[in-house]
Amino acid sequence: MAISECQYQFMWHRWNCSSLTPSSRIQQNSVLLQRGYRETAFAYAILAAGVAHNVARTCSMGRLVSCNCDPSSYKGKTPVDAKDVQWKWGGCSHNLDYGLEFSRQFLDTREKVGDIQSTVNLHNNQAGRLVVASNMQIRCKCHGMSGSCELKTCWKVTPDFRIVGKILKERFRNAVLVTQSNLGSVTPSVRIRGSRRRRPDRPRQRKHRDGRRRKPRDLAKQLFYYQKSPNFCERDPTTDIAGTAGRKCNKTSTAGDGCANLCCGRGYNVVRQRRTELCHCKFRWCCMVKCQNCTVEEWITVCK
């Protein structure tokens, strides 16, 4: 799930999460996960979030013998959509606490605390889990005669993982550059991209256009990186970089999916592609849909 979401979010980037497959190489041998790039930060965060999310949801389905529904009663917390009716906590809430702890035990224990790589990895793992925890959603079901909603039963569920991926993608864009000296202090001095180094006790405060000071960023939620990323243009098996040769691109686009960006100045080829898709689908009583397989030919542009 985490890798699929990574591939979706970086579909039109030079790095498209190819470093995270096959799954057997995710933690042990992937060279990218031994670096300190922005992409490494995103990879660690979404993998940690994926483990927590999947385990929390699986617990509520009864598929794990070691956990079940979240036992919390959420006393004193009223669901937003149940304020005007009688309600109660019920159903089967996703077991977030168990999912978070499982993610910590499964991923964090692999890190050797002390060096910059492990410290940053642990931080990004936690940042990924925080996205899941801070975006839990409430589901409610109505009870009553003739469809009325005299009583609501509510429970908590993990967010759709697309939401998690979208938030982490935004955190990737605004990732924080750190150095070795930053990480040992209680209040780490961080050097944000495009800014000068500053004293630890004087965090930079930007101003809104109306003159009001902006609140400092919550660093616990941000992704950390400590190495400049390569351009990912050329294939390099020693660093798990697949390159962009052969990648499909849009010759008329000036955005990330454009050939000018993806092909790194090498140009592109126009090739004919043949693919099979379902067509002429008809509903048959009762109750099935029958389709034919049609061959479609189209011209596409791919990077040289």
PDB file of C-alpha atoms in Angstrom:
ATOM      1  CA  MET A   1       0.000   0.000   0.000  1.00  0.00           C
ATOM      2  CA  ALA A   2       2.735   2.468   0.954  1.00  0.00           C
ATOM      3  CA  ILE A   3       4.769   1.723  -2.169  1.00  0.00           C
ATOM      4  CA  SER A   4       1.696   2.039  -4.409  1.00  0.00           C
ATOM      5  CA  GLU A   5       0.893   5.414  -2.880  1.00  0.00           C
ATOM      6  CA  CYS A   6       4.510   6.523  -3.280  1.00  0.00           C
ATOM      7  CA  GLN A   7       4.366   5.574  -6.958  1.00  0.00           C
ATOM      8  CA  TYR A   8       1.129   7.523  -7.366  1.00  0.00           C
ATOM      9  CA  GLN A   9       2.458  10.678  -5.697  1.00  0.00           C
ATOM     10  CA  PHE A  10       5.720  10.610  -7.706  1.00  0.00           C
ATOM     11  CA  MET A  11       4.247   9.355 -10.964  1.00  0.00           C
ATOM     12  CA  TRP A  12       5.582  12.323 -12.922  1.00  0.00           C
ATOM     13  CA  HIS A  13       8.822  12.880 -11.024  1.00  0.00           C
ATOM     14  CA  ARG A  14      12.253  11.774 -12.193  1.00  0.00           C
ATOM     15  CA  TRP A  15      12.380   9.589  -9.107  1.00  0.00           C
ATOM     16  CA  ASN A  16       9.189   7.536  -9.184  1.00  0.00           C
ATOM     17  CA  CYS A  17       9.787   5.249  -6.171  1.00  0.00           C
ATOM     18  CA  SER A  18      11.478   2.607  -8.298  1.00  0.00           C
ATOM     19  CA  SER A  19      14.090   2.341  -5.526  1.00  0.00           C
ATOM     20  CA  LEU A  20      11.481   0.790  -3.235  1.00  0.00           C
ATOM     21  CA  THR A  21      10.796  -2.292  -5.363  1.00  0.00           C
ATOM     22  CA  PRO A  22      10.945  -5.230  -5.160  1.00  0.00           C
ATOM     23  CA  SER A  23       9.529  -5.322  -1.640  1.00  0.00           C
ATOM     24  CA  SER A  24      12.237  -7.666  -0.365  1.00  0.00           C
ATOM     25  CA  ARG A  25      14.757  -4.822  -0.692  1.00  0.00           C
ATOM     26  CA  ILE A  26      12.819  -2.116   1.117  1.00  0.00           C
ATOM     27  CA  GLN A  27      14.718  -2.004   4.396  1.00  0.00           C
ATOM     28  CA  GLN A  28      17.711  -4.248   3.963  1.00  0.00           C
ATOM     29  CA  ASN A  29      19.457  -3.430   0.704  1.00  0.00           C
ATOM     30  CA  SER A  30      17.928  -0.390  -0.992  1.00  0.00           C
ATOM     31  CA  VAL A  31      20.767   2.100  -1.416  1.00  0.00           C
ATOM     32  CA  LEU A  32      18.368   5.048  -1.411  1.00  0.00           C
ATOM     33  CA  LEU A  33      17.262   4.171   2.117  1.00  0.00           C
ATOM     34  CA  GLN A  34      20.877   4.469   3.236  1.00  0.00           C
ATOM     35  CA  ARG A  35      21.113   8.061   2.025  1.00  0.00           C
ATOM     36  CA  GLY A  36      19.826  11.354   3.419  1.00  0.00           C
ATOM     37  CA  TYR A  37      17.865  12.729   0.437  1.00  0.00           C
ATOM     38  CA  ARG A  38      14.426  14.320   0.482  1.00  0.00           C
ATOM     39  CA  GLU A  39      13.237  11.216  -1.338  1.00  0.00           C
ATOM     40  CA  THR A  40      14.692   9.059   1.440  1.00  0.00           C
ATOM     41  CA  ALA A  41      12.767  11.101   3.999  1.00  0.00           C
ATOM     42  CA  PHE A  42       9.508  10.592   2.131  1.00  0.00           C
ATOM     43  CA  ALA A  43      10.182   6.868   1.729  1.00  0.00           C
ATOM     44  CA  TYR A  44      10.758   6.321   5.451  1.00  0.00           C
ATOM     45  CA  ALA A  45       7.740   8.423   6.409  1.00  0.00           C
ATOM     46  CA  ILE A  46       5.279   6.740   4.084  1.00  0.00           C
ATOM     47  CA  LEU A  47       6.526   3.243   4.938  1.00  0.00           C
ATOM     48  CA  ALA A  48       6.091   3.923   8.670  1.00  0.00           C
ATOM     49  CA  ALA A  49       2.675   5.465   8.049  1.00  0.00           C
ATOM     50  CA  GLY A  50       1.679   2.512   5.881  1.00  0.00           C
ATOM     51  CA  VAL A  51       2.567  -0.050   8.551  1.00  0.00           C
ATOM     52  CA  ALA A  52       0.653   1.844  11.262  1.00  0.00           C
ATOM     53  CA  HIS A  53      -2.350   2.431   8.994  1.00  0.00           C
ATOM     54  CA  ASN A  54      -2.588  -1.141   7.750  1.00  0.00           C
ATOM     55  CA  VAL A  55      -2.146  -2.781  11.165  1.00  0.00           C
ATOM     56  CA  ALA A  56      -4.692  -0.453  12.821  1.00  0.00           C
ATOM     57  CA  ARG A  57      -7.255  -1.289  10.155  1.00  0.00           C
ATOM     58  CA  THR A  58      -6.469  -5.011  10.122  1.00  0.00           C
ATOM     59  CA  CYS A  59      -6.967  -5.203  13.896  1.00  0.00           C
ATOM     60  CA  SER A  60     -10.548  -3.977  13.535  1.00  0.00           C
ATOM     61  CA  MET A  61     -11.228  -6.672  10.942  1.00  0.00           C
ATOM     62  CA  GLY A  62     -10.256  -9.414  13.377  1.00  0.00           C
ATOM     63  CA  ARG A  63      -7.461 -10.693  11.169  1.00  0.00           C
ATOM     64  CA  LEU A  64      -4.760 -10.502  13.852  1.00  0.00           C
ATOM     65  CA  VAL A  65      -4.860 -12.652  16.977  1.00  0.00           C
ATOM     66  CA  SER A  66      -2.795 -10.133  18.959  1.00  0.00           C
ATOM     67  CA  CYS A  67      -5.261  -7.239  18.668  1.00  0.00           C
ATOM     68  CA  ASN A  68      -8.845  -6.298  17.928  1.00  0.00           C
ATOM     69  CA  CYS A  69     -10.959  -3.134  17.933  1.00  0.00           C
ATOM     70  CA  ASP A  70      -9.635  -0.081  19.736  1.00  0.00           C
ATOM     71  CA  PRO A  71     -10.674  -0.521  23.400  1.00  0.00           C
ATOM     72  CA  SER A  72     -10.677   3.252  24.071  1.00  0.00           C
ATOM     73  CA  SER A  73     -14.021   4.767  25.032  1.00  0.00           C
ATOM     74  CA  TYR A  74     -13.169   8.347  23.912  1.00  0.00           C
ATOM     75  CA  LYS A  75     -14.999   9.714  26.953  1.00  0.00           C
ATOM     76  CA  GLY A  76     -15.824  13.390  26.749  1.00  0.00           C
ATOM     77  CA  LYS A  77     -15.260  13.615  22.998  1.00  0.00           C
ATOM     78  CA  THR A  78     -18.423  14.328  21.035  1.00  0.00           C
ATOM     79  CA  PRO A  79     -18.420  13.567  17.297  1.00  0.00           C
ATOM     80  CA  VAL A  80     -18.995  16.722  15.255  1.00  0.00           C
ATOM     81  CA  ASP A  81     -21.865  15.203  13.270  1.00  0.00           C
ATOM     82  CA  ALA A  82     -23.588  13.813  16.385  1.00  0.00           C
ATOM     83  CA  LYS A  83     -23.951  16.962  18.503  1.00  0.00           C
ATOM     84  CA  ASP A  84     -27.680  17.425  17.843  1.00  0.00           C
ATOM     85  CA  VAL A  85     -28.756  13.828  18.437  1.00  0.00           C
ATOM     86  CA  GLN A  86     -28.348  11.174  21.074  1.00  0.00           C
ATOM     87  CA  TRP A  87     -25.245   9.172  20.357  1.00  0.00           C
ATOM     88  CA  LYS A  88     -22.778   6.687  21.804  1.00  0.00           C
ATOM     89  CA  TRP A  89     -19.355   5.355  20.974  1.00  0.00           C
ATOM     90  CA  GLY A  90     -19.688   1.896  19.468  1.00  0.00           C
ATOM     91  CA  GLY A  91     -18.918  -0.063  16.357  1.00  0.00           C
ATOM     92  CA  CYS A  92     -15.328  -1.147  15.922  1.00  0.00           C
ATOM     93  CA  SER A  93     -12.794   1.662  15.907  1.00  0.00           C
ATOM     94  CA  HIS A  94      -9.495   1.082  14.140  1.00  0.00           C
ATOM     95  CA  ASN A  95      -6.826   0.286  16.716  1.00  0.00           C
ATOM     96  CA  LEU A  96      -4.530   3.252  16.141  1.00  0.00           C
ATOM     97  CA  ASP A  97      -2.457   2.788  19.302  1.00  0.00           C
ATOM     98  CA  TYR A  98      -1.600  -0.791  18.398  1.00  0.00           C
ATOM     99  CA  GLY A  99      -0.788   0.200  14.816  1.00  0.00           C
ATOM    100  CA  LEU A 100       1.540   2.983  15.937  1.00  0.00           C
ATOM    101  CA  GLU A 101       3.332   0.761  18.438  1.00  0.00           C
ATOM    102  CA  PHE A 102       3.686  -2.058  15.903  1.00  0.00           C
ATOM    103  CA  SER A 103       5.199   0.397  13.423  1.00  0.00           C
ATOM    104  CA  ARG A 104       7.697   1.581  16.046  1.00  0.00           C
ATOM    105  CA  GLN A 105       8.713  -1.941  17.002  1.00  0.00           C
ATOM    106  CA  PHE A 106       8.941  -3.107  13.398  1.00  0.00           C
ATOM    107  CA  LEU A 107      10.854  -0.147  11.940  1.00  0.00           C
ATOM    108  CA  ASP A 108      12.467   1.953  14.671  1.00  0.00           C
ATOM    109  CA  THR A 109      14.336  -0.894  16.336  1.00  0.00           C
ATOM    110  CA  ARG A 110      16.392  -1.340  13.161  1.00  0.00           C
ATOM    111  CA  GLU A 111      18.075   2.024  13.676  1.00  0.00           C
ATOM    112  CA  LYS A 112      21.278   2.578  15.666  1.00  0.00           C
ATOM    113  CA  VAL A 113      20.725   5.712  17.696  1.00  0.00           C
ATOM    114  CA  GLY A 114      23.512   8.278  17.647  1.00  0.00           C
ATOM    115  CA  ASP A 115      24.524   9.037  14.069  1.00  0.00           C
ATOM    116  CA  ILE A 116      22.792  11.520  11.798  1.00  0.00           C
ATOM    117  CA  GLN A 117      21.345   8.854   9.495  1.00  0.00           C
ATOM    118  CA  SER A 118      19.564   6.933  12.251  1.00  0.00           C
ATOM    119  CA  THR A 119      18.402  10.081  14.021  1.00  0.00           C
ATOM    120  CA  VAL A 120      16.878  11.460  10.827  1.00  0.00           C
ATOM    121  CA  ASN A 121      15.316   8.107   9.916  1.00  0.00           C
ATOM    122  CA  LEU A 122      13.678   7.811  13.339  1.00  0.00           C
ATOM    123  CA  HIS A 123      12.363  11.357  13.047  1.00  0.00           C
ATOM    124  CA  ASN A 124      10.878  10.730   9.592  1.00  0.00           C
ATOM    125  CA  ASN A 125       9.313   7.459  10.755  1.00  0.00           C
ATOM    126  CA  GLN A 126       7.552   9.343  13.527  1.00  0.00           C
ATOM    127  CA  ALA A 127       6.536  12.174  11.182  1.00  0.00           C
ATOM    128  CA  GLY A 128       4.831   9.624   8.947  1.00  0.00           C
ATOM    129  CA  ARG A 129       2.960   8.065  11.855  1.00  0.00           C
ATOM    130  CA  LEU A 130       1.866  11.515  13.064  1.00  0.00           C
ATOM    131  CA  VAL A 131       0.064  12.106   9.769  1.00  0.00           C
ATOM    132  CA  VAL A 132      -2.040   8.990  10.339  1.00  0.00           C
ATOM    133  CA  ALA A 133      -2.708   9.819  14.001  1.00  0.00           C
ATOM    134  CA  SER A 134      -3.659  13.459  13.398  1.00  0.00           C
ATOM    135  CA  ASN A 135      -6.083  12.675  10.583  1.00  0.00           C
ATOM    136  CA  MET A 136      -8.246   9.981  12.183  1.00  0.00           C
ATOM    137  CA  GLN A 137     -11.854  10.259  11.026  1.00  0.00           C
ATOM    138  CA  ILE A 138     -15.185   9.571  12.703  1.00  0.00           C
ATOM    139  CA  ARG A 139     -17.858   7.390  11.128  1.00  0.00           C
ATOM    140  CA  CYS A 140     -21.421   7.318  12.463  1.00  0.00           C
ATOM    141  CA  LYS A 141     -24.440   5.130  11.780  1.00  0.00           C
ATOM    142  CA  CYS A 142     -28.046   6.163  12.379  1.00  0.00           C
ATOM    143  CA  HIS A 143     -30.567   4.047  14.287  1.00  0.00           C
ATOM    144  CA  GLY A 144     -34.307   4.607  14.529  1.00  0.00           C
ATOM    145  CA  MET A 145     -37.709   3.856  13.061  1.00  0.00           C
ATOM    146  CA  SER A 146     -38.337   4.516   9.357  1.00  0.00           C
ATOM    147  CA  GLY A 147     -34.851   5.798   8.712  1.00  0.00           C
ATOM    148  CA  SER A 148     -34.941   8.403  11.465  1.00  0.00           C
ATOM    149  CA  CYS A 149     -31.746   9.219  13.316  1.00  0.00           C
ATOM    150  CA  GLU A 150     -32.852   9.058  16.936  1.00  0.00           C
ATOM    151  CA  LEU A 151     -29.552   7.496  17.954  1.00  0.00           C
ATOM    152  CA  LYS A 152     -26.118   7.468  16.390  1.00  0.00           C
ATOM    153  CA  THR A 153     -23.352   4.966  16.948  1.00  0.00           C
ATOM    154  CA  CYS A 154     -19.917   6.379  16.142  1.00  0.00           C
ATOM    155  CA  TRP A 155     -16.430   4.956  15.810  1.00  0.00           C
ATOM    156  CA  LYS A 156     -13.001   6.099  14.641  1.00  0.00           C
ATOM    157  CA  VAL A 157     -11.269   4.992  11.452  1.00  0.00           C
ATOM    158  CA  THR A 158      -7.889   5.661   9.912  1.00  0.00           C
ATOM    159  CA  PRO A 159      -7.899   8.200   7.059  1.00  0.00           C
ATOM    160  CA  ASP A 160      -7.911   7.157   3.439  1.00  0.00           C
ATOM    161  CA  PHE A 161      -4.269   6.504   2.618  1.00  0.00           C
ATOM    162  CA  ARG A 162      -4.449   8.885  -0.348  1.00  0.00           C
ATOM    163  CA  ILE A 163      -4.879  11.678   2.216  1.00  0.00           C
ATOM    164  CA  VAL A 164      -1.760  10.481   4.042  1.00  0.00           C
ATOM    165  CA  GLY A 165       0.193  10.402   0.786  1.00  0.00           C
ATOM    166  CA  LYS A 166      -0.954  13.883  -0.209  1.00  0.00           C
ATOM    167  CA  ILE A 167       0.059  15.388   3.139  1.00  0.00           C
ATOM    168  CA  LEU A 168       3.455  13.686   3.102  1.00  0.00           C
ATOM    169  CA  LYS A 169       4.016  14.879  -0.472  1.00  0.00           C
ATOM    170  CA  GLU A 170       3.492  18.445   0.736  1.00  0.00           C
ATOM    171  CA  ARG A 171       5.900  17.806   3.619  1.00  0.00           C
ATOM    172  CA  PHE A 172       8.390  16.476   1.050  1.00  0.00           C
ATOM    173  CA  ARG A 173       8.240  19.791  -0.821  1.00  0.00           C
ATOM    174  CA  ASN A 174       8.919  21.688   2.410  1.00  0.00           C
ATOM    175  CA  ALA A 175      11.433  19.272   3.936  1.00  0.00           C
ATOM    176  CA  VAL A 176      13.948  20.718   6.408  1.00  0.00           C
ATOM    177  CA  LEU A 177      17.691  20.478   5.832  1.00  0.00           C
ATOM    178  CA  VAL A 178      19.587  19.496   8.992  1.00  0.00           C
ATOM    179  CA  THR A 179      23.243  19.077   9.850  1.00  0.00           C
ATOM    180  CA  GLN A 180      25.058  16.864  12.353  1.00  0.00           C
ATOM    181  CA  SER A 181      25.359  19.645  14.944  1.00  0.00           C
ATOM    182  CA  ASN A 182      21.610  20.288  14.818  1.00  0.00           C
ATOM    183  CA  LEU A 183      20.579  16.890  16.056  1.00  0.00           C
ATOM    184  CA  GLY A 184      22.176  16.735  19.484  1.00  0.00           C
ATOM    185  CA  SER A 185      20.446  19.769  20.964  1.00  0.00           C
ATOM    186  CA  VAL A 186      17.080  19.910  22.681  1.00  0.00           C
ATOM    187  CA  THR A 187      16.029  22.764  20.404  1.00  0.00           C
ATOM    188  CA  PRO A 188      17.673  21.842  17.120  1.00  0.00           C
ATOM    189  CA  SER A 189      18.955  24.562  14.875  1.00  0.00           C
ATOM    190  CA  VAL A 190      17.631  23.881  11.410  1.00  0.00           C
ATOM    191  CA  ARG A 191      18.676  25.346   8.122  1.00  0.00           C
ATOM    192  CA  ILE A 192      15.726  25.687   5.817  1.00  0.00           C
ATOM    193  CA  ARG A 193      16.300  25.549   2.063  1.00  0.00           C
ATOM    194  CA  GLY A 194      17.185  28.980   0.787  1.00  0.00           C
ATOM    195  CA  SER A 195      17.894  30.492   4.212  1.00  0.00           C
ATOM    196  CA  ARG A 196      21.069  31.352   6.106  1.00  0.00           C
ATOM    197  CA  ARG A 197      22.268  29.522   9.228  1.00  0.00           C
ATOM    198  CA  ARG A 198      20.836  31.005  12.424  1.00  0.00           C
ATOM    199  CA  ARG A 199      21.300  30.667  16.153  1.00  0.00           C
ATOM    200  CA  PRO A 200      19.374  27.815  17.849  1.00  0.00           C
ATOM    201  CA  ASP A 201      17.651  30.197  20.258  1.00  0.00           C
ATOM    202  CA  ARG A 202      16.441  32.486  17.502  1.00  0.00           C
ATOM    203  CA  PRO A 203      14.152  30.615  15.106  1.00  0.00           C
ATOM    204  CA  ARG A 204      13.245  32.553  12.032  1.00  0.00           C
ATOM    205  CA  GLN A 205       9.820  34.156  12.099  1.00  0.00           C
ATOM    206  CA  ARG A 206       8.344  35.135   8.774  1.00  0.00           C
ATOM    207  CA  LYS A 207       5.634  37.724   8.418  1.00  0.00           C
ATOM    208  CA  HIS A 208       2.281  37.584   6.668  1.00  0.00           C
ATOM    209  CA  ARG A 209       1.576  40.250   4.080  1.00  0.00           C
ATOM    210  CA  ASP A 210      -0.505  42.111   6.661  1.00  0.00           C
ATOM    211  CA  GLY A 211       2.508  42.318   8.994  1.00  0.00           C
ATOM    212  CA  ARG A 212       1.489  39.623  11.480  1.00  0.00           C
ATOM    213  CA  ARG A 213       4.222  37.151  12.422  1.00  0.00           C
ATOM    214  CA  ARG A 214       3.751  33.594  11.300  1.00  0.00           C
ATOM    215  CA  LYS A 215       3.983  30.805  13.828  1.00  0.00           C
ATOM    216  CA  PRO A 216       7.199  28.762  13.608  1.00  0.00           C
ATOM    217  CA  ARG A 217       6.774  25.424  11.888  1.00  0.00           C
ATOM    218  CA  ASP A 218       6.170  22.408  14.098  1.00  0.00           C
ATOM    219  CA  LEU A 219       9.381  20.518  13.381  1.00  0.00           C
ATOM    220  CA  ALA A 220       7.978  17.249  14.728  1.00  0.00           C
ATOM    221  CA  LYS A 221       5.665  17.122  11.706  1.00  0.00           C
ATOM    222  CA  GLN A 222       8.276  18.064   9.111  1.00  0.00           C
ATOM    223  CA  LEU A 223      10.472  15.707   7.108  1.00  0.00           C
ATOM    224  CA  PHE A 224      14.235  15.982   7.663  1.00  0.00           C
ATOM    225  CA  TYR A 225      16.998  15.412   5.118  1.00  0.00           C
ATOM    226  CA  TYR A 226      20.745  16.031   5.219  1.00  0.00           C
ATOM    227  CA  GLN A 227      22.019  15.357   1.681  1.00  0.00           C
ATOM    228  CA  LYS A 228      21.324  17.081  -1.603  1.00  0.00           C
ATOM    229  CA  SER A 229      19.423  14.821  -3.984  1.00  0.00           C
ATOM    230  CA  PRO A 230      20.921  13.790  -7.331  1.00  0.00           C
ATOM    231  CA  ASN A 231      18.969  14.680 -10.457  1.00  0.00           C
ATOM    232  CA  PHE A 232      17.896  11.029 -10.998  1.00  0.00           C
ATOM    233  CA  CYS A 233      18.319  11.492 -14.764  1.00  0.00           C
ATOM    234  CA  GLU A 234      20.793   8.731 -15.602  1.00  0.00           C
ATOM    235  CA  ARG A 235      20.609   5.088 -14.632  1.00  0.00           C
ATOM    236  CA  ASP A 236      23.029   4.103 -11.877  1.00  0.00           C
ATOM    237  CA  PRO A 237      22.542   0.586 -10.460  1.00  0.00           C
ATOM    238  CA  THR A 238      25.057   1.230  -7.674  1.00  0.00           C
ATOM    239  CA  THR A 239      22.750   3.838  -6.145  1.00  0.00           C
ATOM    240  CA  ASP A 240      19.398   2.297  -7.128  1.00  0.00           C
ATOM    241  CA  ILE A 241      18.687   5.102  -9.594  1.00  0.00           C
ATOM    242  CA  ALA A 242      16.649   3.810 -12.538  1.00  0.00           C
ATOM    243  CA  GLY A 243      17.051   6.936 -14.670  1.00  0.00           C
ATOM    244  CA  THR A 244      14.322   8.318 -16.905  1.00  0.00           C
ATOM    245  CA  ALA A 245      15.158   6.650 -20.236  1.00  0.00           C
ATOM    246  CA  GLY A 246      12.069   4.936 -21.611  1.00  0.00           C
ATOM    247  CA  ARG A 247       9.688   6.854 -19.329  1.00  0.00           C
ATOM    248  CA  LYS A 248       6.464   8.068 -20.906  1.00  0.00           C
ATOM    249  CA  CYS A 249       6.182  11.859 -21.053  1.00  0.00           C
ATOM    250  CA  ASN A 250       3.911  14.607 -22.378  1.00  0.00           C
ATOM    251  CA  LYS A 251       5.585  16.566 -25.156  1.00  0.00           C
ATOM    252  CA  THR A 252       3.182  19.523 -24.862  1.00  0.00           C
ATOM    253  CA  SER A 253       3.326  19.913 -21.083  1.00  0.00           C
ATOM    254  CA  THR A 254       5.540  22.358 -19.205  1.00  0.00           C
ATOM    255  CA  ALA A 255       4.775  20.706 -15.849  1.00  0.00           C
ATOM    256  CA  GLY A 256       6.493  17.775 -14.173  1.00  0.00           C
ATOM    257  CA  ASP A 257       5.124  15.272 -16.690  1.00  0.00           C
ATOM    258  CA  GLY A 258       6.580  17.211 -19.616  1.00  0.00           C
ATOM    259  CA  CYS A 259       9.306  15.695 -21.762  1.00  0.00           C
ATOM    260  CA  ALA A 260      11.511  18.735 -21.140  1.00  0.00           C
ATOM    261  CA  ASN A 261      11.605  17.885 -17.435  1.00  0.00           C
ATOM    262  CA  LEU A 262      11.502  14.093 -17.412  1.00  0.00           C
ATOM    263  CA  CYS A 263      13.942  13.557 -20.270  1.00  0.00           C
ATOM    264  CA  CYS A 264      16.615  15.830 -18.754  1.00  0.00           C
ATOM    265  CA  GLY A 265      17.419  17.463 -22.096  1.00  0.00           C
ATOM    266  CA  ARG A 266      18.051  14.169 -23.948  1.00  0.00           C
ATOM    267  CA  GLY A 267      14.949  14.505 -26.099  1.00  0.00           C
ATOM    268  CA  TYR A 268      12.260  11.934 -26.736  1.00  0.00           C
ATOM    269  CA  ASN A 269      11.097   9.333 -29.228  1.00  0.00           C
ATOM    270  CA  VAL A 270       7.596   8.905 -30.615  1.00  0.00           C
ATOM    271  CA  VAL A 271       6.613   5.235 -30.642  1.00  0.00           C
ATOM    272  CA  ARG A 272       3.499   3.255 -31.401  1.00  0.00           C
ATOM    273  CA  GLN A 273       2.074   1.400 -28.431  1.00  0.00           C
ATOM    274  CA  ARG A 274      -0.378  -1.459 -28.600  1.00  0.00           C
ATOM    275  CA  ARG A 275      -2.491  -2.321 -25.579  1.00  0.00           C
ATOM    276  CA  THR A 276      -5.590  -4.350 -24.778  1.00  0.00           C
ATOM    277  CA  GLU A 277      -8.624  -2.886 -23.024  1.00  0.00           C
ATOM    278  CA  LEU A 278     -12.189  -3.941 -22.276  1.00  0.00           C
ATOM    279  CA  CYS A 279     -14.797  -2.699 -24.746  1.00  0.00           C
ATOM    280  CA  HIS A 280     -18.379  -3.237 -25.984  1.00  0.00           C
ATOM    281  CA  CYS A 281     -19.539  -4.101 -22.484  1.00  0.00           C
ATOM    282  CA  LYS A 282     -23.143  -5.249 -22.124  1.00  0.00           C
ATOM    283  CA  PHE A 283     -25.297  -6.046 -19.134  1.00  0.00           C
ATOM    284  CA  ARG A 284     -26.792  -9.544 -19.193  1.00  0.00           C
ATOM    285  CA  TRP A 285     -29.821 -10.455 -17.089  1.00  0.00           C
ATOM    286  CA  CYS A 286     -29.184 -11.481 -14.426  1.00  0.00           C
ATOM    287  CA  CYS A 287     -26.623 -10.314 -13.187  1.00  0.00           C
ATOM    288  CA  MET A 288     -23.397  -9.946 -15.074  1.00  0.00           C
ATOM    289  CA  VAL A 289     -21.525  -7.665 -17.423  1.00  0.00           C
ATOM    290  CA  LYS A 290     -19.812  -9.181 -20.448  1.00  0.00           C
ATOM    291  CA  CYS A 291     -17.085  -7.348 -22.326  1.00  0.00           C
ATOM    292  CA  GLN A 292     -14.881  -7.940 -25.326  1.00  0.00           C
ATOM    293  CA  ASN A 293     -11.132  -7.395 -25.487  1.00  0.00           C
ATOM    294  CA  CYS A 294     -10.149  -4.713 -27.951  1.00  0.00           C
ATOM    295  CA  THR A 295      -6.653  -3.874 -29.166  1.00  0.00           C
ATOM    296  CA  VAL A 296      -5.892  -0.166 -29.200  1.00  0.00           C
ATOM    297  CA  GLU A 297      -2.917   1.401 -30.964  1.00  0.00           C
ATOM    298  CA  GLU A 298      -1.692   4.846 -30.016  1.00  0.00           C
ATOM    299  CA  TRP A 299       1.358   7.043 -30.463  1.00  0.00           C
ATOM    300  CA  ILE A 300       3.180   7.971 -27.263  1.00  0.00           C
ATOM    301  CA  THR A 301       6.334   9.910 -26.435  1.00  0.00           C
ATOM    302  CA  VAL A 302       9.078   8.305 -24.349  1.00  0.00           C
ATOM    303  CA  CYS A 303      12.362   9.722 -23.112  1.00  0.00           C
ATOM    304  CA  LYS A 304      15.559   8.844 -24.979  1.00  0.00           C
TER     305      LYS A 304
END
